[in-house]
mmCIF file of C-alpha atoms in Angstrom:
data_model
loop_
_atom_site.group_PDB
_atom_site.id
_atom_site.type_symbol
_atom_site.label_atom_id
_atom_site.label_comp_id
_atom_site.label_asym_id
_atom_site.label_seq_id
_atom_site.Cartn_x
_atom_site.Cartn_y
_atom_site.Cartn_z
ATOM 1 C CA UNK A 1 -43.453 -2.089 -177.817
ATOM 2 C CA UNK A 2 -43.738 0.185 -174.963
ATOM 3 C CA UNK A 3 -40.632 2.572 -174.117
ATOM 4 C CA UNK A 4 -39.562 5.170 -172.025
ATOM 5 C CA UNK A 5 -37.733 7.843 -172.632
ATOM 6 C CA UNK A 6 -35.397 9.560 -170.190
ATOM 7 C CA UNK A 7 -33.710 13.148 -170.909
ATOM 8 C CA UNK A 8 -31.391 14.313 -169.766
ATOM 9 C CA UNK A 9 -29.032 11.361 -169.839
ATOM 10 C CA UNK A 10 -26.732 12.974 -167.435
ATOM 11 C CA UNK A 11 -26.997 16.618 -165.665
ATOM 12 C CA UNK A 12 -23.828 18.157 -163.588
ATOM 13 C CA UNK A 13 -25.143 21.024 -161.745
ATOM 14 C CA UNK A 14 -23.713 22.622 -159.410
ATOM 15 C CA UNK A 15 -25.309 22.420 -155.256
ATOM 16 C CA UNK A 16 -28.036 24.469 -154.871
ATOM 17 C CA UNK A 17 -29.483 24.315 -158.243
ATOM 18 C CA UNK A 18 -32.844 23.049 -159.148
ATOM 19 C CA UNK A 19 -33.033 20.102 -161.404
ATOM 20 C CA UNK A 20 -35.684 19.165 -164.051
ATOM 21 C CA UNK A 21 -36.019 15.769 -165.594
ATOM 22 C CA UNK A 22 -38.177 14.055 -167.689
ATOM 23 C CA UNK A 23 -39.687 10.744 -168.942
ATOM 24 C CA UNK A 24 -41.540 10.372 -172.084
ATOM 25 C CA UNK A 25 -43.654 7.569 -174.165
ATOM 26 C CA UNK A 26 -45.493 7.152 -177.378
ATOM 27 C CA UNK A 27 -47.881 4.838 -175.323
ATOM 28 C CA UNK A 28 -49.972 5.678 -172.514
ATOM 29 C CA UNK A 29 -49.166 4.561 -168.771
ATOM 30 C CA UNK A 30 -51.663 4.530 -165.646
ATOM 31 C CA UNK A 31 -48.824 5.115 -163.193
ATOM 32 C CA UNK A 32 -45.481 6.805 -162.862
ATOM 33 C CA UNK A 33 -43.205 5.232 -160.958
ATOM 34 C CA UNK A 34 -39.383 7.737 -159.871
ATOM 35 C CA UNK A 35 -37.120 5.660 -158.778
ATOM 36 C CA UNK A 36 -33.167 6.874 -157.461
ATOM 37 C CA UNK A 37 -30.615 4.487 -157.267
ATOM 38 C CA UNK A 38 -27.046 5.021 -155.619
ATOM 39 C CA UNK A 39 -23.858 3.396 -156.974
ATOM 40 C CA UNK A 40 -23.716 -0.363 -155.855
ATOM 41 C CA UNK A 41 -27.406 -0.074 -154.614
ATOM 42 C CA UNK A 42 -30.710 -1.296 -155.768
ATOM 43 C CA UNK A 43 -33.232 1.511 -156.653
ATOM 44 C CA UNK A 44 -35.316 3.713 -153.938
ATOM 45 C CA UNK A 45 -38.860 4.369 -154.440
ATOM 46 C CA UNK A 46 -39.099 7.806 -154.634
ATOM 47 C CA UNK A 47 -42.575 9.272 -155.688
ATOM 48 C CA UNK A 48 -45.595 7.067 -157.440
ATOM 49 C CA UNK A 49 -47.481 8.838 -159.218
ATOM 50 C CA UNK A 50 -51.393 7.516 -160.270
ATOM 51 C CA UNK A 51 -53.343 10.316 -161.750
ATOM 52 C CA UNK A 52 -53.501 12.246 -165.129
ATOM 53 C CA UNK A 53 -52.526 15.921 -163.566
ATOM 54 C CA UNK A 54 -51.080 14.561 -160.298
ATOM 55 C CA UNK A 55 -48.526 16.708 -158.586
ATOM 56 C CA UNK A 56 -47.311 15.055 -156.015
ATOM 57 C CA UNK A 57 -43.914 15.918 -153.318
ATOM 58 C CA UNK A 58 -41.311 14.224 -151.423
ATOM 59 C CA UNK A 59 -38.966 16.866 -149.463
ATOM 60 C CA UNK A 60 -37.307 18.687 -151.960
ATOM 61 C CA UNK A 61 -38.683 16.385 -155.043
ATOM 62 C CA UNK A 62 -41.818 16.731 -156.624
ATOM 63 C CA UNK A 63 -43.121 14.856 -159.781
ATOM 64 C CA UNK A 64 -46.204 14.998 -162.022
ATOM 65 C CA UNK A 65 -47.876 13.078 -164.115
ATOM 66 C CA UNK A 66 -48.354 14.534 -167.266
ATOM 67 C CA UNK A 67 -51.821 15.230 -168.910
ATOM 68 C CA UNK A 68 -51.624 13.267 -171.668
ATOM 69 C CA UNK A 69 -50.621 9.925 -170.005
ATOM 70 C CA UNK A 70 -47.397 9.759 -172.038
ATOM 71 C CA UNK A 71 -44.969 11.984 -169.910
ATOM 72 C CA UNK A 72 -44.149 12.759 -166.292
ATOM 73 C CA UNK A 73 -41.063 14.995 -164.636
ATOM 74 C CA UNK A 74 -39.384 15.428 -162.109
ATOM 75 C CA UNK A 75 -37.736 18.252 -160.620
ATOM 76 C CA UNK A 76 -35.600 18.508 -157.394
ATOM 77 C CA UNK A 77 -35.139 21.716 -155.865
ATOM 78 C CA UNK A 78 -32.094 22.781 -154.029
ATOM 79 C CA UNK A 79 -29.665 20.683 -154.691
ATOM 80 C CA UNK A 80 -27.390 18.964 -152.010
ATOM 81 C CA UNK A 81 -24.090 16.441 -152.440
ATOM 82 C CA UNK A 82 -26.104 13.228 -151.473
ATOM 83 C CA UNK A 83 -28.935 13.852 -154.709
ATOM 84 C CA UNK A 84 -25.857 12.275 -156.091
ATOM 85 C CA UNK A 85 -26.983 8.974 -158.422
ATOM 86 C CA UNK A 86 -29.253 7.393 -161.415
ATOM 87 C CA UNK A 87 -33.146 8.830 -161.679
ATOM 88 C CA UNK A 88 -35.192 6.070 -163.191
ATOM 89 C CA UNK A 89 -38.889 6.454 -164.418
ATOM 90 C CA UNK A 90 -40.502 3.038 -164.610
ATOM 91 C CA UNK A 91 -44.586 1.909 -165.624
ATOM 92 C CA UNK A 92 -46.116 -0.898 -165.412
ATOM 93 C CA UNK A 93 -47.208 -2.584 -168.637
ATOM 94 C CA UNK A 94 -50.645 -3.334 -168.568
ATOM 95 C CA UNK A 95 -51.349 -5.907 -165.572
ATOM 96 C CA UNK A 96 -48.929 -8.315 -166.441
ATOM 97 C CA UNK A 97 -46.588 -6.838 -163.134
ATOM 98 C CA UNK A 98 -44.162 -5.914 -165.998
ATOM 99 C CA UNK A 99 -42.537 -2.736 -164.928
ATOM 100 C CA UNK A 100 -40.955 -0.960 -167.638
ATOM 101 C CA UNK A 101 -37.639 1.223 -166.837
ATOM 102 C CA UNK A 102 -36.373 4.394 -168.934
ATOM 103 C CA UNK A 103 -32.348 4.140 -169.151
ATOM 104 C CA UNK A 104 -31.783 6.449 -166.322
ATOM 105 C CA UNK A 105 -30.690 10.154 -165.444
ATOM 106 C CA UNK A 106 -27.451 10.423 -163.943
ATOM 107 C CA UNK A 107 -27.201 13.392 -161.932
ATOM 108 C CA UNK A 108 -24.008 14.804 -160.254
ATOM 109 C CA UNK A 109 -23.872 17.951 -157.871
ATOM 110 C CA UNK A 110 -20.626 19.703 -157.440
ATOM 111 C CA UNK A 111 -20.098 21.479 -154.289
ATOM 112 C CA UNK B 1 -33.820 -7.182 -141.042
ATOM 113 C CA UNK B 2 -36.621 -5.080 -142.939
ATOM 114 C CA UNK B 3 -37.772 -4.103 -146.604
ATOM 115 C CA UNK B 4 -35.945 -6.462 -149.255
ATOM 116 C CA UNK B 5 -32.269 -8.383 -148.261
ATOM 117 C CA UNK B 6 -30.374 -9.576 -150.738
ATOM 118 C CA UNK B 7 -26.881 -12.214 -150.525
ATOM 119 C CA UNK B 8 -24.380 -12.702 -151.376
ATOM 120 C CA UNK B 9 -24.135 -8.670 -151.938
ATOM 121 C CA UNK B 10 -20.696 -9.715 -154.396
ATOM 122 C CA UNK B 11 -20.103 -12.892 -156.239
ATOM 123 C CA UNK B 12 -17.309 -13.955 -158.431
ATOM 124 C CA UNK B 13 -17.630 -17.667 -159.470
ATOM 125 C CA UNK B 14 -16.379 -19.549 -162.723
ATOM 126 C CA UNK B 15 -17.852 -20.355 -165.738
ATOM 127 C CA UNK B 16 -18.071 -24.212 -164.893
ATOM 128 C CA UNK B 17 -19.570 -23.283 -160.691
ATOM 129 C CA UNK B 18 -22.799 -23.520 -159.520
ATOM 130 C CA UNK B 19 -23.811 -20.721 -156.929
ATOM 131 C CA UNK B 20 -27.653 -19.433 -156.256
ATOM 132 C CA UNK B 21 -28.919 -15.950 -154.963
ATOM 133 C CA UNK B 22 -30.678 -15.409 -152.243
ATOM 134 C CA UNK B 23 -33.782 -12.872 -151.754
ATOM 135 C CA UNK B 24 -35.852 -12.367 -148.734
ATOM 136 C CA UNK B 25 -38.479 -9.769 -148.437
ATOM 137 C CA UNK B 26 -40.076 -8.591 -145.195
ATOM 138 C CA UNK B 27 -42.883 -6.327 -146.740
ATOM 139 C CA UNK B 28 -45.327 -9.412 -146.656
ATOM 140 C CA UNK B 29 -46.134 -9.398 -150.568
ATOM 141 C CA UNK B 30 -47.116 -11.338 -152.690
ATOM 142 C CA UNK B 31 -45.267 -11.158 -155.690
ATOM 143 C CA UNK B 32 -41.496 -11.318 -156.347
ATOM 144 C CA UNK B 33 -38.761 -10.416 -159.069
ATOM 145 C CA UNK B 34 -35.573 -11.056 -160.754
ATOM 146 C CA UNK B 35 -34.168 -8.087 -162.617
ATOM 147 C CA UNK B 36 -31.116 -8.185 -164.441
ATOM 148 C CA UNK B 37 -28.905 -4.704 -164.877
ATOM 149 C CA UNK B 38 -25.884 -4.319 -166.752
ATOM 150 C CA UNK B 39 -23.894 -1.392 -167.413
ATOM 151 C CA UNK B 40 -25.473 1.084 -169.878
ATOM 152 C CA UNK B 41 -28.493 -0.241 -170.626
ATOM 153 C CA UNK B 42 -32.382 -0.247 -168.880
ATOM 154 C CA UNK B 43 -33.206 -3.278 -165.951
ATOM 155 C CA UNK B 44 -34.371 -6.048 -167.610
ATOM 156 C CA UNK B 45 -37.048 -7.923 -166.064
ATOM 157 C CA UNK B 46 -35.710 -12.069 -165.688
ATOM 158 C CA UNK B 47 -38.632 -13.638 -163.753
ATOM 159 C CA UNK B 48 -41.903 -12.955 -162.127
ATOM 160 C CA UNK B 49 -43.486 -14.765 -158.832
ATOM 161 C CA UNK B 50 -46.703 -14.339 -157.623
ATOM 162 C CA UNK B 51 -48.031 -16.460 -154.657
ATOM 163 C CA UNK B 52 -45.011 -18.611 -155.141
ATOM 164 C CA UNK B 53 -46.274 -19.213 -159.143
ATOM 165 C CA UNK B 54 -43.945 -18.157 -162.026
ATOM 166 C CA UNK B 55 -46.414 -16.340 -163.899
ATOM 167 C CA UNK B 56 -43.528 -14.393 -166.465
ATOM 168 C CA UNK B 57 -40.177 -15.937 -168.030
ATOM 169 C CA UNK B 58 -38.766 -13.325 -170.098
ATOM 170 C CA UNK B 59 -36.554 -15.425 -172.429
ATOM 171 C CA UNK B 60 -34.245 -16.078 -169.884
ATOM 172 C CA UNK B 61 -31.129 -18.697 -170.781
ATOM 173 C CA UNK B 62 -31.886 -21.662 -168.989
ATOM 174 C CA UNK B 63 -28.523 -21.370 -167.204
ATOM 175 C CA UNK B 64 -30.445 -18.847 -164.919
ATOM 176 C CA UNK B 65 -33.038 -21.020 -162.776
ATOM 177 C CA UNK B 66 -34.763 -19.352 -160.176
ATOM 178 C CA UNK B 67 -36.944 -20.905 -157.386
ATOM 179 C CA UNK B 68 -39.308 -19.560 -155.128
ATOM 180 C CA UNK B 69 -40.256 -21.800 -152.081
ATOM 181 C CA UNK B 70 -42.249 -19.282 -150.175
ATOM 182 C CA UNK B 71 -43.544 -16.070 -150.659
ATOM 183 C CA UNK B 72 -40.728 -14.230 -148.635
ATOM 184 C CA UNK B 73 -37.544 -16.199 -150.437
ATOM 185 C CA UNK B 74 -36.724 -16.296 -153.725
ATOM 186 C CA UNK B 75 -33.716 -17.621 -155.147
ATOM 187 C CA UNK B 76 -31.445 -17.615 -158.275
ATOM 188 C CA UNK B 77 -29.431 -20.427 -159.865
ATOM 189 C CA UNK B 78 -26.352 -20.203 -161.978
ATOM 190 C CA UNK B 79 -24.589 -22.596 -163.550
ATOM 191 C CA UNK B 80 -22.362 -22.416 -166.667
ATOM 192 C CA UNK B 81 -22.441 -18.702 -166.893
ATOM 193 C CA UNK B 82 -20.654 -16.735 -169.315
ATOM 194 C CA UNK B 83 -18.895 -13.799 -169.027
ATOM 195 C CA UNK B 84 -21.631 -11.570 -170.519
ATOM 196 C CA UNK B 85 -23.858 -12.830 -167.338
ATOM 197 C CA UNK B 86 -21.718 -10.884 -164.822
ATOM 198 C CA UNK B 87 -24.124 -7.589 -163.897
ATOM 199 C CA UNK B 88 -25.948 -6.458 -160.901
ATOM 200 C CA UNK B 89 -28.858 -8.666 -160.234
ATOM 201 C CA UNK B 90 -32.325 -6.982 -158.158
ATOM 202 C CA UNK B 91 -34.450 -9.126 -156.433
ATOM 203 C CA UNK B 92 -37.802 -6.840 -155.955
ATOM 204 C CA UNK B 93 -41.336 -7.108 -154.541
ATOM 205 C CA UNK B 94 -44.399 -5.826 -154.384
ATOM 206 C CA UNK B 95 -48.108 -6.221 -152.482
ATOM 207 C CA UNK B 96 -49.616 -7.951 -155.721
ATOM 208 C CA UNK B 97 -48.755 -8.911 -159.664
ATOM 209 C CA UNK B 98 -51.068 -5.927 -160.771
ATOM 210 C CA UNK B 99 -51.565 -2.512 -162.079
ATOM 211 C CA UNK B 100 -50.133 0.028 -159.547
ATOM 212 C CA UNK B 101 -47.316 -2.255 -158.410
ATOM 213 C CA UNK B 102 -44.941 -0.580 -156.437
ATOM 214 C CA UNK B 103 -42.126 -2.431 -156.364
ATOM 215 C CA UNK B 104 -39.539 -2.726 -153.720
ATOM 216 C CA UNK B 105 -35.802 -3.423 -154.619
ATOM 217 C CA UNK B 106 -32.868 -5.393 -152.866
ATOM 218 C CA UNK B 107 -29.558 -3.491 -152.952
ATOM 219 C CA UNK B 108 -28.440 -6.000 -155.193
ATOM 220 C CA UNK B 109 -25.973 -8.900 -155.968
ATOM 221 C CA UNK B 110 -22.872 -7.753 -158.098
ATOM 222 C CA UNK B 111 -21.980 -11.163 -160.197
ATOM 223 C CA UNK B 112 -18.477 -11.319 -162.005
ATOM 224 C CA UNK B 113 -17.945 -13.959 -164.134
ATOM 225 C CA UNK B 114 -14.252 -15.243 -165.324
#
């Protein structure tokens, strides 16, 4: 079945740094969802992506959606304390309102 | 209260109680969810709600119940949990059931079961 793929599993960086991350799939998705979730919290929306080439940016986060359909990244520049937590890519699968979740980035910043 | 509430936000209950979630969105969708997330592994998707229809059951126990009596409330039964149930449960919603569904999460219920 459809699956996402998340790498890194876990980044520690130190502040300041600019982060890449990246979600991959053997099957092709129609929208890229980024999603950040903080310990104890439900995930934040972060960027949706809905176009084949689409760079879009949040602040200091920008994601695009690959080419191909089967990939999209994410990079944060300038990393601060409080970009602290879990990066989650998530798709919907097909139009059944099925969103499909990779297993997560964790990302901690020293300071 | 805006975006999507969830309550109790921690629950510890016994594997013989009966307790229910609460979920109340604000966003006026249309469609609701039960997501189920335990420690290393991806959200699993429990239930699906669209206009107050459960339109997706993904092989949930039957120990897990959930109802929705409007659009904006959706709730979550237990009874006779086991410990392998205890895991942070997100209610979400979203506009519609459909292709570009952005969905919107609760910060969560953290369940413990003894």
């Amino acid at each position: 079945g459809q699956q996402l793929n998340q790498s890194p599993q876990s980044m520690f960086i130190q502040e300041g740094e600019d982060v890449s991350m990246n979600c991959t799939s053997s099957s092709i998705f129609n929208t890229w969802l980024w999603y950040k979730q903080d310990p104890g919290e439900g995930p934040v929306l972060l960027i949706a992506l809905y176009k084949a080439g689409e760079l879009t940016s949040n602040g200091r986060l920008t994601a695009q959606f690959g080419i191909t359909r089967k990939d999209s990244f994410l990079n944060i520049s300038a990393s601060i304390p409080s970009d602290v937590g879990i990066y989650f890519c998530a798709g919907p699968k097909s139009n059944t309102g099925k969103l499909i979740f990779g297993q997560g980035t964790t990302l901690q910043v020293k300071p | 209260e805006t975006g999507v509430t969830q309550t109790p936000r921690h629950l510890v209950m016994g594997m013989t109680n009966k307790k229910s979630l609460k979920c109340e969105q604000h966003l006026g969708h249309n469609a609701m969810y039960w997501y189920k997330q335990s420690a290393k592994k991806p959200l699993e998707l429990m239930f699906v709600y669209s206009l107050e229809e459960r339109v997706e059951n993904n092989s949930v126990p039957s120990r897990f119940s959930p109802e929705c009596p409007n659009s904006s409330h959706l709730f979550l039964h237990l009874h006779t949990l086991q410990p392998e149930d205890s895991a942070l449960y997100l209610c979400a919603s979203s506009q519609e059931r459909g292709y570009a569904n952005e969905q919107f999460f609760g910060p969560g219920t953290r369940l413990t079961v003894l």
